[in-house]
mmCIF file of C-alpha atoms and ligand atoms in Angstrom:
data_model
loop_
_atom_site.group_PDB
_atom_site.id
_atom_site.type_symbol
_atom_site.label_atom_id
_atom_site.label_comp_id
_atom_site.label_asym_id
_atom_site.label_seq_id
_atom_site.Cartn_x
_atom_site.Cartn_y
_atom_site.Cartn_z
ATOM 1 C CA UNK A 787 -8.233 17.864 15.791
ATOM 2 C CA UNK A 788 -5.739 18.229 19.279
ATOM 3 C CA UNK A 789 -2.124 19.478 18.106
ATOM 4 C CA UNK A 790 0.221 16.950 17.138
ATOM 5 C CA UNK A 791 2.195 14.980 19.930
ATOM 6 C CA UNK A 792 5.536 13.763 18.347
ATOM 7 C CA UNK A 793 6.715 10.778 20.657
ATOM 8 C CA UNK A 794 10.637 11.868 21.304
ATOM 9 C CA UNK A 795 11.540 9.087 23.268
ATOM 10 C CA UNK A 796 12.057 6.512 20.860
ATOM 11 C CA UNK A 797 13.325 6.522 17.093
ATOM 12 C CA UNK A 798 12.314 5.937 14.155
ATOM 13 C CA UNK A 799 13.229 5.288 11.189
ATOM 14 C CA UNK A 800 13.495 7.022 7.237
ATOM 15 C CA UNK A 801 14.506 4.498 4.229
ATOM 16 C CA UNK A 802 15.890 6.507 1.548
ATOM 17 C CA UNK A 803 17.363 9.941 3.686
ATOM 18 C CA UNK A 804 18.748 11.137 1.093
ATOM 19 C CA UNK A 805 16.011 11.778 -1.474
ATOM 20 C CA UNK A 806 13.698 14.785 -1.537
ATOM 21 C CA UNK A 807 11.407 14.058 0.181
ATOM 22 C CA UNK A 808 12.309 12.312 3.104
ATOM 23 C CA UNK A 809 14.986 15.076 3.440
ATOM 24 C CA UNK A 810 12.162 17.355 4.258
ATOM 25 C CA UNK A 811 10.459 14.725 6.828
ATOM 26 C CA UNK A 812 14.025 14.118 8.754
ATOM 27 C CA UNK A 813 13.866 17.679 8.970
ATOM 28 C CA UNK A 814 10.909 18.366 10.844
ATOM 29 C CA UNK A 815 11.966 15.200 12.230
ATOM 30 C CA UNK A 816 15.130 16.661 13.922
ATOM 31 C CA UNK A 817 13.347 19.707 14.621
ATOM 32 C CA UNK A 818 10.982 18.103 16.721
ATOM 33 C CA UNK A 819 13.599 16.331 19.167
ATOM 34 C CA UNK A 820 13.133 12.813 17.568
ATOM 35 C CA UNK A 821 16.333 10.569 16.541
ATOM 36 C CA UNK A 822 16.470 9.292 12.837
ATOM 37 C CA UNK A 823 17.569 6.397 11.486
ATOM 38 C CA UNK A 824 18.355 7.107 8.552
ATOM 39 C CA UNK A 825 19.474 4.419 5.161
ATOM 40 C CA UNK A 826 20.869 5.184 2.712
ATOM 41 C CA UNK A 827 21.785 3.224 -0.798
ATOM 42 C CA UNK A 828 26.151 4.283 0.603
ATOM 43 C CA UNK A 829 27.051 5.897 3.563
ATOM 44 C CA UNK A 830 30.317 6.124 3.114
ATOM 45 C CA UNK A 831 28.770 9.128 -0.006
ATOM 46 C CA UNK A 832 29.040 11.790 2.706
ATOM 47 C CA UNK A 833 28.700 14.830 0.812
ATOM 48 C CA UNK A 834 25.120 13.692 -0.108
ATOM 49 C CA UNK A 835 24.522 13.534 3.379
ATOM 50 C CA UNK A 836 25.912 16.697 3.970
ATOM 51 C CA UNK A 837 22.386 18.428 4.290
ATOM 52 C CA UNK A 838 20.869 16.035 6.826
ATOM 53 C CA UNK A 839 24.539 16.278 8.946
ATOM 54 C CA UNK A 840 24.160 20.259 9.061
ATOM 55 C CA UNK A 841 20.211 19.939 9.807
ATOM 56 C CA UNK A 842 21.108 17.782 12.818
ATOM 57 C CA UNK A 843 24.031 19.862 13.731
ATOM 58 C CA UNK A 844 21.263 23.008 14.637
ATOM 59 C CA UNK A 845 18.119 20.896 15.847
ATOM 60 C CA UNK A 846 17.434 18.536 19.086
ATOM 61 C CA UNK A 847 17.419 15.642 16.999
ATOM 62 C CA UNK A 848 19.988 12.979 16.026
ATOM 63 C CA UNK A 849 20.438 11.681 12.968
ATOM 64 C CA UNK A 850 22.656 8.062 12.828
ATOM 65 C CA UNK A 851 23.076 6.358 8.947
ATOM 66 C CA UNK A 852 22.998 3.022 7.694
ATOM 67 C CA UNK A 853 23.983 1.193 4.195
ATOM 68 C CA UNK A 854 20.628 -0.421 2.921
ATOM 69 C CA UNK A 855 19.752 -1.559 -0.611
ATOM 70 C CA UNK A 856 15.690 -2.362 -1.228
ATOM 71 C CA UNK A 857 17.147 -5.325 -3.171
ATOM 72 C CA UNK A 858 18.393 -6.993 -0.468
ATOM 73 C CA UNK A 859 17.188 -9.420 2.047
ATOM 74 C CA UNK A 860 17.653 -8.036 5.463
ATOM 75 C CA UNK A 861 19.379 -4.627 4.904
ATOM 76 C CA UNK A 862 16.859 -2.800 6.854
ATOM 77 C CA UNK A 863 17.394 -4.866 10.195
ATOM 78 C CA UNK A 864 20.195 -2.872 11.455
ATOM 79 C CA UNK A 865 18.986 0.424 11.186
ATOM 80 C CA UNK A 866 15.747 -0.966 12.120
ATOM 81 C CA UNK A 867 16.473 -1.898 15.422
ATOM 82 C CA UNK A 868 14.352 -0.087 18.868
ATOM 83 C CA UNK A 869 12.010 2.229 16.261
ATOM 84 C CA UNK A 870 8.233 2.534 16.814
ATOM 85 C CA UNK A 871 7.597 4.671 13.547
ATOM 86 C CA UNK A 872 9.175 3.644 10.077
ATOM 87 C CA UNK A 873 8.450 6.674 6.973
ATOM 88 C CA UNK A 874 9.330 4.079 3.853
ATOM 89 C CA UNK A 875 10.126 6.690 1.340
ATOM 90 C CA UNK A 876 12.706 5.061 -0.985
ATOM 91 C CA UNK A 877 11.553 3.789 -4.078
ATOM 92 C CA UNK A 878 12.728 5.060 -7.686
ATOM 93 C CA UNK A 879 10.657 7.867 -9.355
ATOM 94 C CA UNK A 880 12.290 7.843 -12.838
ATOM 95 C CA UNK A 881 10.666 7.699 -16.007
ATOM 96 C CA UNK A 882 13.451 6.996 -18.384
ATOM 97 C CA UNK A 883 14.342 3.498 -17.873
ATOM 98 C CA UNK A 884 16.116 0.813 -20.276
ATOM 99 C CA UNK A 885 14.257 -1.955 -18.048
ATOM 100 C CA UNK A 886 11.169 -1.183 -16.080
ATOM 101 C CA UNK A 887 10.632 -4.555 -14.612
ATOM 102 C CA UNK A 888 14.443 -4.360 -12.942
ATOM 103 C CA UNK A 889 14.735 -0.634 -12.471
ATOM 104 C CA UNK A 890 11.341 0.273 -11.245
ATOM 105 C CA UNK A 891 9.253 -2.888 -10.094
ATOM 106 C CA UNK A 892 11.743 -4.896 -8.240
ATOM 107 C CA UNK A 893 13.317 -2.160 -6.583
ATOM 108 C CA UNK A 894 9.850 -0.765 -5.619
ATOM 109 C CA UNK A 895 7.856 -4.128 -5.252
ATOM 110 C CA UNK A 896 10.566 -6.546 -3.436
ATOM 111 C CA UNK A 897 12.430 -3.315 -1.187
ATOM 112 C CA UNK A 898 8.249 -2.870 0.669
ATOM 113 C CA UNK A 899 7.931 -6.069 0.880
ATOM 114 C CA UNK A 900 12.170 -6.513 2.730
ATOM 115 C CA UNK A 901 11.152 -3.261 4.914
ATOM 116 C CA UNK A 902 7.450 -4.827 6.192
ATOM 117 C CA UNK A 903 8.991 -7.985 6.674
ATOM 118 C CA UNK A 904 11.985 -6.597 8.698
ATOM 119 C CA UNK A 905 9.366 -4.061 10.538
ATOM 120 C CA UNK A 906 6.958 -7.460 11.640
ATOM 121 C CA UNK A 907 10.441 -8.865 12.860
ATOM 122 C CA UNK A 908 11.467 -5.957 14.383
ATOM 123 C CA UNK A 909 8.488 -5.892 18.088
ATOM 124 C CA UNK A 910 9.411 -2.057 18.672
ATOM 125 C CA UNK A 911 7.370 -1.275 15.447
ATOM 126 C CA UNK A 912 4.076 0.150 16.185
ATOM 127 C CA UNK A 913 3.438 2.213 12.324
ATOM 128 C CA UNK A 914 4.604 2.106 9.143
ATOM 129 C CA UNK A 915 4.023 4.919 6.971
ATOM 130 C CA UNK A 916 4.852 4.321 3.821
ATOM 131 C CA UNK A 917 5.426 7.346 0.942
ATOM 132 C CA UNK A 918 3.216 5.577 -1.794
ATOM 133 C CA UNK A 919 1.446 8.643 -4.569
ATOM 134 C CA UNK A 920 -1.674 9.797 -6.782
ATOM 135 C CA UNK A 921 0.161 7.414 -9.301
ATOM 136 C CA UNK A 922 -0.544 3.760 -7.569
ATOM 137 C CA UNK A 923 -5.227 5.731 -7.956
ATOM 138 C CA UNK A 924 -4.752 6.178 -11.006
ATOM 139 C CA UNK A 925 -2.754 5.673 -14.333
ATOM 140 C CA UNK A 926 -5.145 8.086 -17.334
ATOM 141 C CA UNK A 927 -7.094 10.584 -16.045
ATOM 142 C CA UNK A 928 -9.472 8.974 -18.956
ATOM 143 C CA UNK A 929 -9.901 5.962 -15.545
ATOM 144 C CA UNK A 930 -12.230 8.757 -13.571
ATOM 145 C CA UNK A 931 -14.422 10.450 -16.699
ATOM 146 C CA UNK A 932 -17.312 8.414 -15.186
ATOM 147 C CA UNK A 933 -17.502 10.093 -11.716
ATOM 148 C CA UNK A 934 -16.140 13.020 -13.717
ATOM 149 C CA UNK A 935 -12.636 13.330 -12.785
ATOM 150 C CA UNK A 936 -12.725 13.124 -8.647
ATOM 151 C CA UNK A 937 -9.505 11.137 -7.016
ATOM 152 C CA UNK A 938 -10.504 10.192 -3.859
ATOM 153 C CA UNK A 939 -8.727 7.050 -1.545
ATOM 154 C CA UNK A 940 -10.776 5.012 -3.083
ATOM 155 C CA UNK A 941 -9.183 5.142 -6.741
ATOM 156 C CA UNK A 942 -6.615 2.823 -7.099
ATOM 157 C CA UNK A 943 -4.318 2.282 -10.924
ATOM 158 C CA UNK A 944 -6.055 0.466 -13.433
ATOM 159 C CA UNK A 945 -4.036 0.598 -16.496
ATOM 160 C CA UNK A 946 -0.655 1.014 -15.654
ATOM 161 C CA UNK A 947 1.117 -2.335 -16.830
ATOM 162 C CA UNK A 948 5.409 -2.626 -17.540
ATOM 163 C CA UNK A 949 4.284 -1.274 -21.031
ATOM 164 C CA UNK A 950 2.413 1.811 -20.339
ATOM 165 C CA UNK A 951 3.463 4.394 -17.203
ATOM 166 C CA UNK A 952 6.276 1.792 -15.480
ATOM 167 C CA UNK A 953 6.572 4.477 -13.049
ATOM 168 C CA UNK A 954 3.112 4.791 -12.077
ATOM 169 C CA UNK A 955 2.638 0.605 -12.207
ATOM 170 C CA UNK A 956 5.563 -0.269 -9.997
ATOM 171 C CA UNK A 957 4.024 2.713 -7.085
ATOM 172 C CA UNK A 958 0.745 0.662 -7.954
ATOM 173 C CA UNK A 959 2.267 -3.033 -7.102
ATOM 174 C CA UNK A 960 3.936 -1.603 -4.528
ATOM 175 C CA UNK A 961 1.122 0.081 -2.373
ATOM 176 C CA UNK A 962 -1.084 -3.125 -2.425
ATOM 177 C CA UNK A 963 1.512 -4.948 -1.716
ATOM 178 C CA UNK A 964 1.759 -3.331 1.723
ATOM 179 C CA UNK A 965 -1.870 -3.609 2.414
ATOM 180 C CA UNK A 966 -1.512 -6.818 1.425
ATOM 181 C CA UNK A 967 1.107 -7.113 4.156
ATOM 182 C CA UNK A 968 -0.695 -5.319 6.303
ATOM 183 C CA UNK A 969 -3.537 -7.942 6.911
ATOM 184 C CA UNK A 970 -1.289 -10.645 7.575
ATOM 185 C CA UNK A 971 -0.100 -9.491 11.106
ATOM 186 C CA UNK A 972 -1.225 -7.187 14.139
ATOM 187 C CA UNK A 973 1.652 -5.620 15.565
ATOM 188 C CA UNK A 974 1.762 -2.060 13.309
ATOM 189 C CA UNK A 975 -0.368 -0.481 11.275
ATOM 190 C CA UNK A 976 0.252 0.630 7.845
ATOM 191 C CA UNK A 977 -0.807 4.299 6.933
ATOM 192 C CA UNK A 978 -0.367 5.545 2.719
ATOM 193 C CA UNK A 979 0.399 8.947 1.864
ATOM 194 C CA UNK A 980 -0.422 9.393 -1.787
ATOM 195 C CA UNK A 981 1.092 12.795 -2.976
ATOM 196 C CA UNK A 982 0.326 14.329 -6.003
ATOM 197 C CA UNK A 983 3.601 16.039 -8.327
ATOM 198 C CA UNK A 984 5.415 17.705 -5.833
ATOM 199 C CA UNK A 985 7.121 20.889 -5.740
ATOM 200 C CA UNK A 986 8.798 23.277 -3.708
ATOM 201 C CA UNK A 987 12.979 23.319 -2.906
ATOM 202 C CA UNK A 988 14.995 21.013 -1.953
ATOM 203 C CA UNK A 989 17.443 20.814 0.898
ATOM 204 C CA UNK A 990 20.156 19.184 -1.073
ATOM 205 C CA UNK A 991 21.794 21.191 -3.831
ATOM 206 C CA UNK A 992 21.574 18.256 -6.439
ATOM 207 C CA UNK A 993 18.384 16.922 -7.107
ATOM 208 C CA UNK A 994 17.031 13.288 -8.433
ATOM 209 C CA UNK A 995 13.866 13.865 -8.519
ATOM 210 C CA UNK A 996 12.031 13.814 -11.185
ATOM 211 C CA UNK A 997 10.166 16.546 -10.131
ATOM 212 C CA UNK A 998 13.038 18.332 -10.736
ATOM 213 C CA UNK A 999 13.484 17.039 -14.135
ATOM 214 C CA UNK A 1000 9.786 17.554 -14.603
ATOM 215 C CA UNK A 1001 10.051 21.600 -13.888
ATOM 216 C CA UNK A 1002 13.288 21.888 -15.519
ATOM 217 C CA UNK A 1003 11.733 20.379 -18.401
ATOM 218 C CA UNK A 1004 8.391 23.052 -18.816
ATOM 219 C CA UNK A 1005 11.144 26.169 -18.298
ATOM 220 C CA UNK A 1006 14.229 25.093 -20.442
ATOM 221 C CA UNK A 1007 12.389 25.208 -23.569
ATOM 222 C CA UNK A 1008 11.751 21.773 -24.840
ATOM 223 C CA UNK A 1009 8.153 22.398 -24.343
ATOM 224 C CA UNK A 1010 8.044 26.800 -25.745
ATOM 225 C CA UNK A 1011 5.887 25.509 -28.571
ATOM 226 C CA UNK A 1012 3.341 23.879 -27.197
ATOM 227 C CA UNK A 1013 3.287 21.249 -24.636
ATOM 228 C CA UNK A 1014 -0.056 18.155 -24.595
ATOM 229 C CA UNK A 1015 -2.070 19.393 -21.753
ATOM 230 C CA UNK A 1016 -1.878 16.791 -19.318
ATOM 231 C CA UNK A 1017 -4.263 17.178 -16.214
ATOM 232 C CA UNK A 1018 -2.124 16.457 -12.675
ATOM 233 C CA UNK A 1019 -2.366 16.848 -9.063
ATOM 234 C CA UNK A 1020 0.196 18.760 -7.586
ATOM 235 C CA UNK A 1021 1.401 19.669 -4.111
ATOM 236 C CA UNK A 1022 4.721 21.708 -1.605
ATOM 237 C CA UNK A 1023 7.338 19.382 -0.316
ATOM 238 C CA UNK A 1024 7.005 20.702 3.298
ATOM 239 C CA UNK A 1025 2.969 19.786 2.809
ATOM 240 C CA UNK A 1026 4.103 16.291 1.986
ATOM 241 C CA UNK A 1027 6.144 16.327 4.624
ATOM 242 C CA UNK A 1028 4.081 17.080 7.434
ATOM 243 C CA UNK A 1029 1.512 14.884 6.470
ATOM 244 C CA UNK A 1030 4.200 12.073 7.107
ATOM 245 C CA UNK A 1031 4.578 13.581 10.589
ATOM 246 C CA UNK A 1032 1.200 13.589 11.520
ATOM 247 C CA UNK A 1033 -0.194 10.248 9.545
ATOM 248 C CA UNK A 1034 3.017 8.379 12.025
ATOM 249 C CA UNK A 1035 1.795 10.475 15.487
ATOM 250 C CA UNK A 1036 -1.372 11.005 15.289
ATOM 251 C CA UNK A 1037 -2.803 7.847 16.292
ATOM 252 C CA UNK A 1038 -6.773 7.580 14.649
ATOM 253 C CA UNK A 1039 -4.798 8.087 11.507
ATOM 254 C CA UNK A 1040 -5.616 5.077 9.082
ATOM 255 C CA UNK A 1041 -5.419 3.806 5.540
ATOM 256 C CA UNK A 1042 -4.689 5.728 2.516
ATOM 257 C CA UNK A 1043 -4.143 10.391 2.672
ATOM 258 C CA UNK A 1044 -4.743 11.516 -1.084
ATOM 259 C CA UNK A 1045 -2.243 14.487 -0.232
ATOM 260 C CA UNK A 1046 -2.267 17.112 -3.143
ATOM 261 C CA UNK A 1047 -3.088 21.080 -2.988
ATOM 262 C CA UNK A 1048 -4.538 21.461 -6.771
ATOM 263 C CA UNK A 1049 -5.391 19.515 -9.393
ATOM 264 C CA UNK A 1050 -4.477 21.306 -12.932
ATOM 265 C CA UNK A 1051 -2.184 20.336 -16.198
ATOM 266 C CA UNK A 1052 0.395 21.155 -17.354
ATOM 267 C CA UNK A 1053 0.014 24.768 -18.817
ATOM 268 C CA UNK A 1054 -1.568 26.229 -16.278
ATOM 269 C CA UNK A 1055 2.298 24.923 -14.039
ATOM 270 C CA UNK A 1056 4.239 26.695 -17.068
ATOM 271 C CA UNK A 1057 1.810 29.355 -16.366
ATOM 272 C CA UNK A 1058 3.039 29.834 -13.333
ATOM 273 C CA UNK A 1059 6.410 28.607 -13.866
ATOM 274 C CA UNK A 1060 6.954 31.777 -16.219
ATOM 275 C CA UNK A 1061 7.302 34.828 -13.614
ATOM 276 C CA UNK A 1062 9.328 33.093 -12.111
ATOM 277 C CA UNK A 1063 11.693 32.604 -15.144
ATOM 278 C CA UNK A 1064 14.994 33.946 -15.945
ATOM 279 C CA UNK A 1065 14.098 32.865 -19.667
ATOM 280 C CA UNK A 1066 10.414 33.030 -19.403
ATOM 281 C CA UNK A 1067 10.195 32.602 -23.398
ATOM 282 C CA UNK A 1068 11.221 29.021 -23.090
ATOM 283 C CA UNK A 1069 8.773 28.211 -20.425
ATOM 284 C CA UNK A 1070 6.047 26.081 -21.547
ATOM 285 C CA UNK A 1071 2.452 27.774 -20.968
ATOM 286 C CA UNK A 1072 1.268 27.203 -24.934
ATOM 287 C CA UNK A 1073 -1.325 23.764 -25.109
ATOM 288 C CA UNK A 1074 -1.126 21.720 -28.759
ATOM 289 C CA UNK A 1075 -4.445 20.496 -30.363
ATOM 290 C CA UNK A 1076 -5.619 17.157 -28.373
ATOM 291 C CA UNK A 1077 -4.005 14.983 -32.299
ATOM 292 C CA UNK A 1078 -1.254 17.117 -32.953
ATOM 293 C CA UNK A 1079 -0.132 16.629 -28.792
ATOM 294 C CA UNK A 1080 -0.727 12.257 -29.791
ATOM 295 C CA UNK A 1081 0.979 12.964 -33.084
ATOM 296 C CA UNK A 1082 4.096 14.593 -32.433
ATOM 297 C CA UNK A 1083 3.790 12.176 -28.321
ATOM 298 C CA UNK A 1084 7.024 9.617 -28.646
ATOM 299 C CA UNK A 1085 8.987 13.312 -30.083
ATOM 300 C CA UNK A 1086 8.336 14.046 -26.187
ATOM 301 C CA UNK A 1087 9.281 10.757 -24.815
ATOM 302 C CA UNK A 1088 5.742 10.195 -24.263
ATOM 303 C CA UNK A 1089 3.280 7.531 -25.511
ATOM 304 C CA UNK A 1090 1.003 8.115 -27.826
ATOM 305 C CA UNK A 1091 -2.411 6.752 -25.412
ATOM 306 C CA UNK A 1092 -0.722 8.242 -22.470
ATOM 307 C CA UNK A 1093 -1.390 11.446 -24.673
ATOM 308 C CA UNK A 1094 -4.624 10.371 -25.422
ATOM 309 C CA UNK A 1095 -5.932 9.210 -22.406
ATOM 310 C CA UNK A 1096 -4.991 12.189 -20.425
ATOM 311 C CA UNK A 1097 -5.404 15.306 -21.712
ATOM 312 C CA UNK A 1098 -8.545 16.764 -21.863
ATOM 313 C CA UNK A 1099 -10.300 14.728 -19.006
ATOM 314 C CA UNK A 1100 -9.539 17.517 -15.563
ATOM 315 C CA UNK A 1101 -9.765 16.145 -12.383
ATOM 316 C CA UNK A 1102 -11.457 16.731 -9.481
ATOM 317 C CA UNK A 1103 -9.899 16.497 -5.998
ATOM 318 C CA UNK A 1104 -11.913 15.198 -2.634
ATOM 319 C CA UNK A 1105 -9.000 16.161 -0.270
ATOM 320 C CA UNK A 1106 -10.803 16.283 3.256
ATOM 321 C CA UNK A 1107 -9.534 12.252 4.953
ATOM 322 C CA UNK A 1108 -5.911 14.159 4.575
ATOM 323 C CA UNK A 1109 -6.985 18.302 5.796
ATOM 324 C CA UNK A 1110 -9.601 16.527 8.172
ATOM 325 C CA UNK A 1111 -7.909 14.169 9.798
ATOM 326 C CA UNK A 1112 -4.053 14.534 9.578
ATOM 327 C CA UNK A 1113 -4.801 17.915 9.904
ATOM 328 C CA UNK A 1114 -3.290 18.713 6.470
ATOM 329 C CA UNK A 1115 -3.129 22.428 5.323
ATOM 330 C CA UNK A 1116 -2.123 23.072 1.841
ATOM 331 C CA UNK A 1117 -0.093 26.288 0.676
ATOM 332 C CA UNK A 1118 -0.092 28.154 -2.503
ATOM 333 C CA UNK A 1119 2.069 26.296 -5.009
ATOM 334 C CA UNK A 1120 2.684 29.490 -7.186
ATOM 335 C CA UNK A 1121 5.282 30.075 -4.125
ATOM 336 C CA UNK A 1122 6.734 26.519 -4.520
ATOM 337 C CA UNK A 1123 6.630 26.509 -8.427
ATOM 338 C CA UNK A 1124 9.325 30.117 -7.525
ATOM 339 C CA UNK A 1125 11.342 28.465 -5.133
ATOM 340 C CA UNK A 1126 12.214 25.162 -6.622
ATOM 341 C CA UNK A 1127 12.755 27.249 -10.103
ATOM 342 C CA UNK A 1128 15.221 29.678 -8.870
ATOM 343 C CA UNK A 1129 16.927 26.515 -6.871
ATOM 344 C CA UNK A 1130 17.370 25.090 -10.510
ATOM 345 C CA UNK A 1131 17.987 28.383 -11.796
ATOM 346 C CA UNK A 1132 21.080 28.971 -9.697
ATOM 347 C CA UNK A 1133 22.237 25.569 -10.469
ATOM 348 C CA UNK A 1134 23.010 26.555 -13.836
ATOM 349 C CA UNK A 1135 24.383 29.165 -13.465
HETATM 350 P P1 LIG B 2203 14.158 10.863 -4.902
HETATM 351 O O1 LIG B 2203 14.541 12.261 -4.823
HETATM 352 O O2 LIG B 2203 15.086 10.701 -6.585
HETATM 353 O O3 LIG B 2203 14.245 10.124 -3.989
HETATM 354 C C1 LIG B 2203 13.871 8.826 -3.777
HETATM 355 C C2 LIG B 2203 14.788 7.665 -3.717
HETATM 356 O O4 LIG B 2203 14.741 6.391 -2.872
HETATM 357 C C3 LIG B 2203 16.661 8.418 -3.087
HETATM 358 O O5 LIG B 2203 16.743 8.713 -1.797
HETATM 359 C C4 LIG B 2203 17.029 7.146 -4.034
HETATM 360 O O6 LIG B 2203 18.400 6.421 -2.597
HETATM 361 C C5 LIG B 2203 16.028 6.352 -3.463
HETATM 362 N N1 LIG B 2203 16.162 4.513 -4.327
HETATM 363 C C6 LIG B 2203 16.216 4.397 -5.192
HETATM 364 N N2 LIG B 2203 15.896 3.650 -5.164
HETATM 365 C C7 LIG B 2203 16.833 2.518 -3.918
HETATM 366 C C8 LIG B 2203 17.323 1.210 -3.567
HETATM 367 N N3 LIG B 2203 17.168 -0.008 -4.902
HETATM 368 N N4 LIG B 2203 18.028 0.988 -2.995
HETATM 369 C C9 LIG B 2203 17.996 2.057 -1.753
HETATM 370 N N5 LIG B 2203 16.995 3.285 -1.421
HETATM 371 C C10 LIG B 2203 15.952 3.108 -3.576
HETATM 372 O O7 LIG B 2203 12.607 10.967 -5.191
HETATM 373 P P2 LIG B 2203 11.554 11.688 -4.544
HETATM 374 O O8 LIG B 2203 10.624 12.404 -5.475
HETATM 375 O O9 LIG B 2203 12.061 11.522 -2.898
HETATM 376 O O10 LIG B 2203 10.450 10.452 -3.947
HETATM 377 C C11 LIG B 2203 10.547 10.123 -2.694
HETATM 378 C C12 LIG B 2203 9.534 9.003 -2.775
HETATM 379 O O11 LIG B 2203 8.286 9.484 -2.904
HETATM 380 C C13 LIG B 2203 9.857 8.251 -4.061
HETATM 381 O O12 LIG B 2203 8.685 7.407 -3.446
HETATM 382 C C14 LIG B 2203 8.037 8.543 -4.693
HETATM 383 O O13 LIG B 2203 7.604 7.097 -5.501
HETATM 384 C C15 LIG B 2203 7.526 9.322 -3.988
HETATM 385 N N6 LIG B 2203 6.481 10.307 -4.593
HETATM 386 C C16 LIG B 2203 7.649 11.617 -5.050
HETATM 387 C C17 LIG B 2203 6.740 12.166 -5.795
HETATM 388 C C18 LIG B 2203 7.015 13.246 -6.289
HETATM 389 O O14 LIG B 2203 6.933 14.339 -7.730
HETATM 390 N N7 LIG B 2203 8.499 13.678 -6.408
HETATM 391 C C19 LIG B 2203 5.430 12.512 -5.822
HETATM 392 C C20 LIG B 2203 4.507 11.492 -5.287
HETATM 393 C C21 LIG B 2203 5.424 10.354 -5.182
HETATM 394 P P3 LIG B 2203 19.638 7.082 -4.081
HETATM 395 O O15 LIG B 2203 19.560 8.469 -3.561
HETATM 396 O O16 LIG B 2203 20.574 5.898 -3.232
HETATM 397 O O17 LIG B 2203 18.892 7.286 -4.993
#
């Protein structure tokens, strides 16, 4: 593969700039000398942007902030003017919601169609890199059991719904809507980046991403007597950012890219977090027997069907496209988990 040629002559748009993943994408872009148009919900809250401004101050690239809410039609028009690449990362990543349609599906789907409609009326835009998710590839690991748990870019989540795992449902609908819109025009190309659970440090002091809530739950004591041993895929946030940059600047990049370093499970993650924990005895390192895990699932805020369909169904990753076509190499997640936990523990002390 040729070394990546990052075009610094034209600005790019990054939506959801306050986010955990977006922060690292913006850092890479600024350090490469790119001008970044960064959309946030409220640019007057400058404290939430301070980490980005600080990176811009010491980088050759520049950053400009714009207000844009996913649900406001036309909100991205001004920020998108003159951009060649659009990175659409903004989407709610929260699991605990009272109204899944309003809190997850509407911003994910309407937000994506809103951003892509703007791309179609902004003649400079040539490529859109959408932050999708492994959650759009499968909802329950049992779905993949017919192929020995093999997860690759041909997989689509077929089991999530508004009432069963609404976050994966929101990501699936949003990615499908994006591919539908991409087919209706030929001005811009769509490339999706589909990461597993993202881990590693955040650039901002108070990350809101559900990634931090998951690690906090594993290390904070809630699972110390045992957890449902859910299958999952994991990747460092800096590798996710690198995949986004390569997806934008590799001319041949196309389609979906599964971005995950490892297929693992919750207990394995707990065991690898433990050496980094200030209170190691609180860390979840034991698996509950499956029948018990299903029974007590609601006590852990999970639904029983989710536990039944995700425990005991290991995954096998097939990520050759991402390695070969985007040149992504994965760092070990042990260090990433340590850095993330250090940040969480530092915030508490
Ligand atoms: P995050 O830190 O919570 O970032 C989410 C971003 O979306 C925030 O900037 C948030 O803005 C923005 N957003 C939410 N609702 C919005 C709305 N109505 N209008 C405008 N912006 C809105 O979470 P993250 O982990 O970085 O997630 C970023 C993307 O990666 C999401 O698309 C997520 O689905 C995807 N992803 C994440 C993971 C993971 O494990 N973290 C894995 C796979 C895919 P505010 O700051 O204003 O709330």
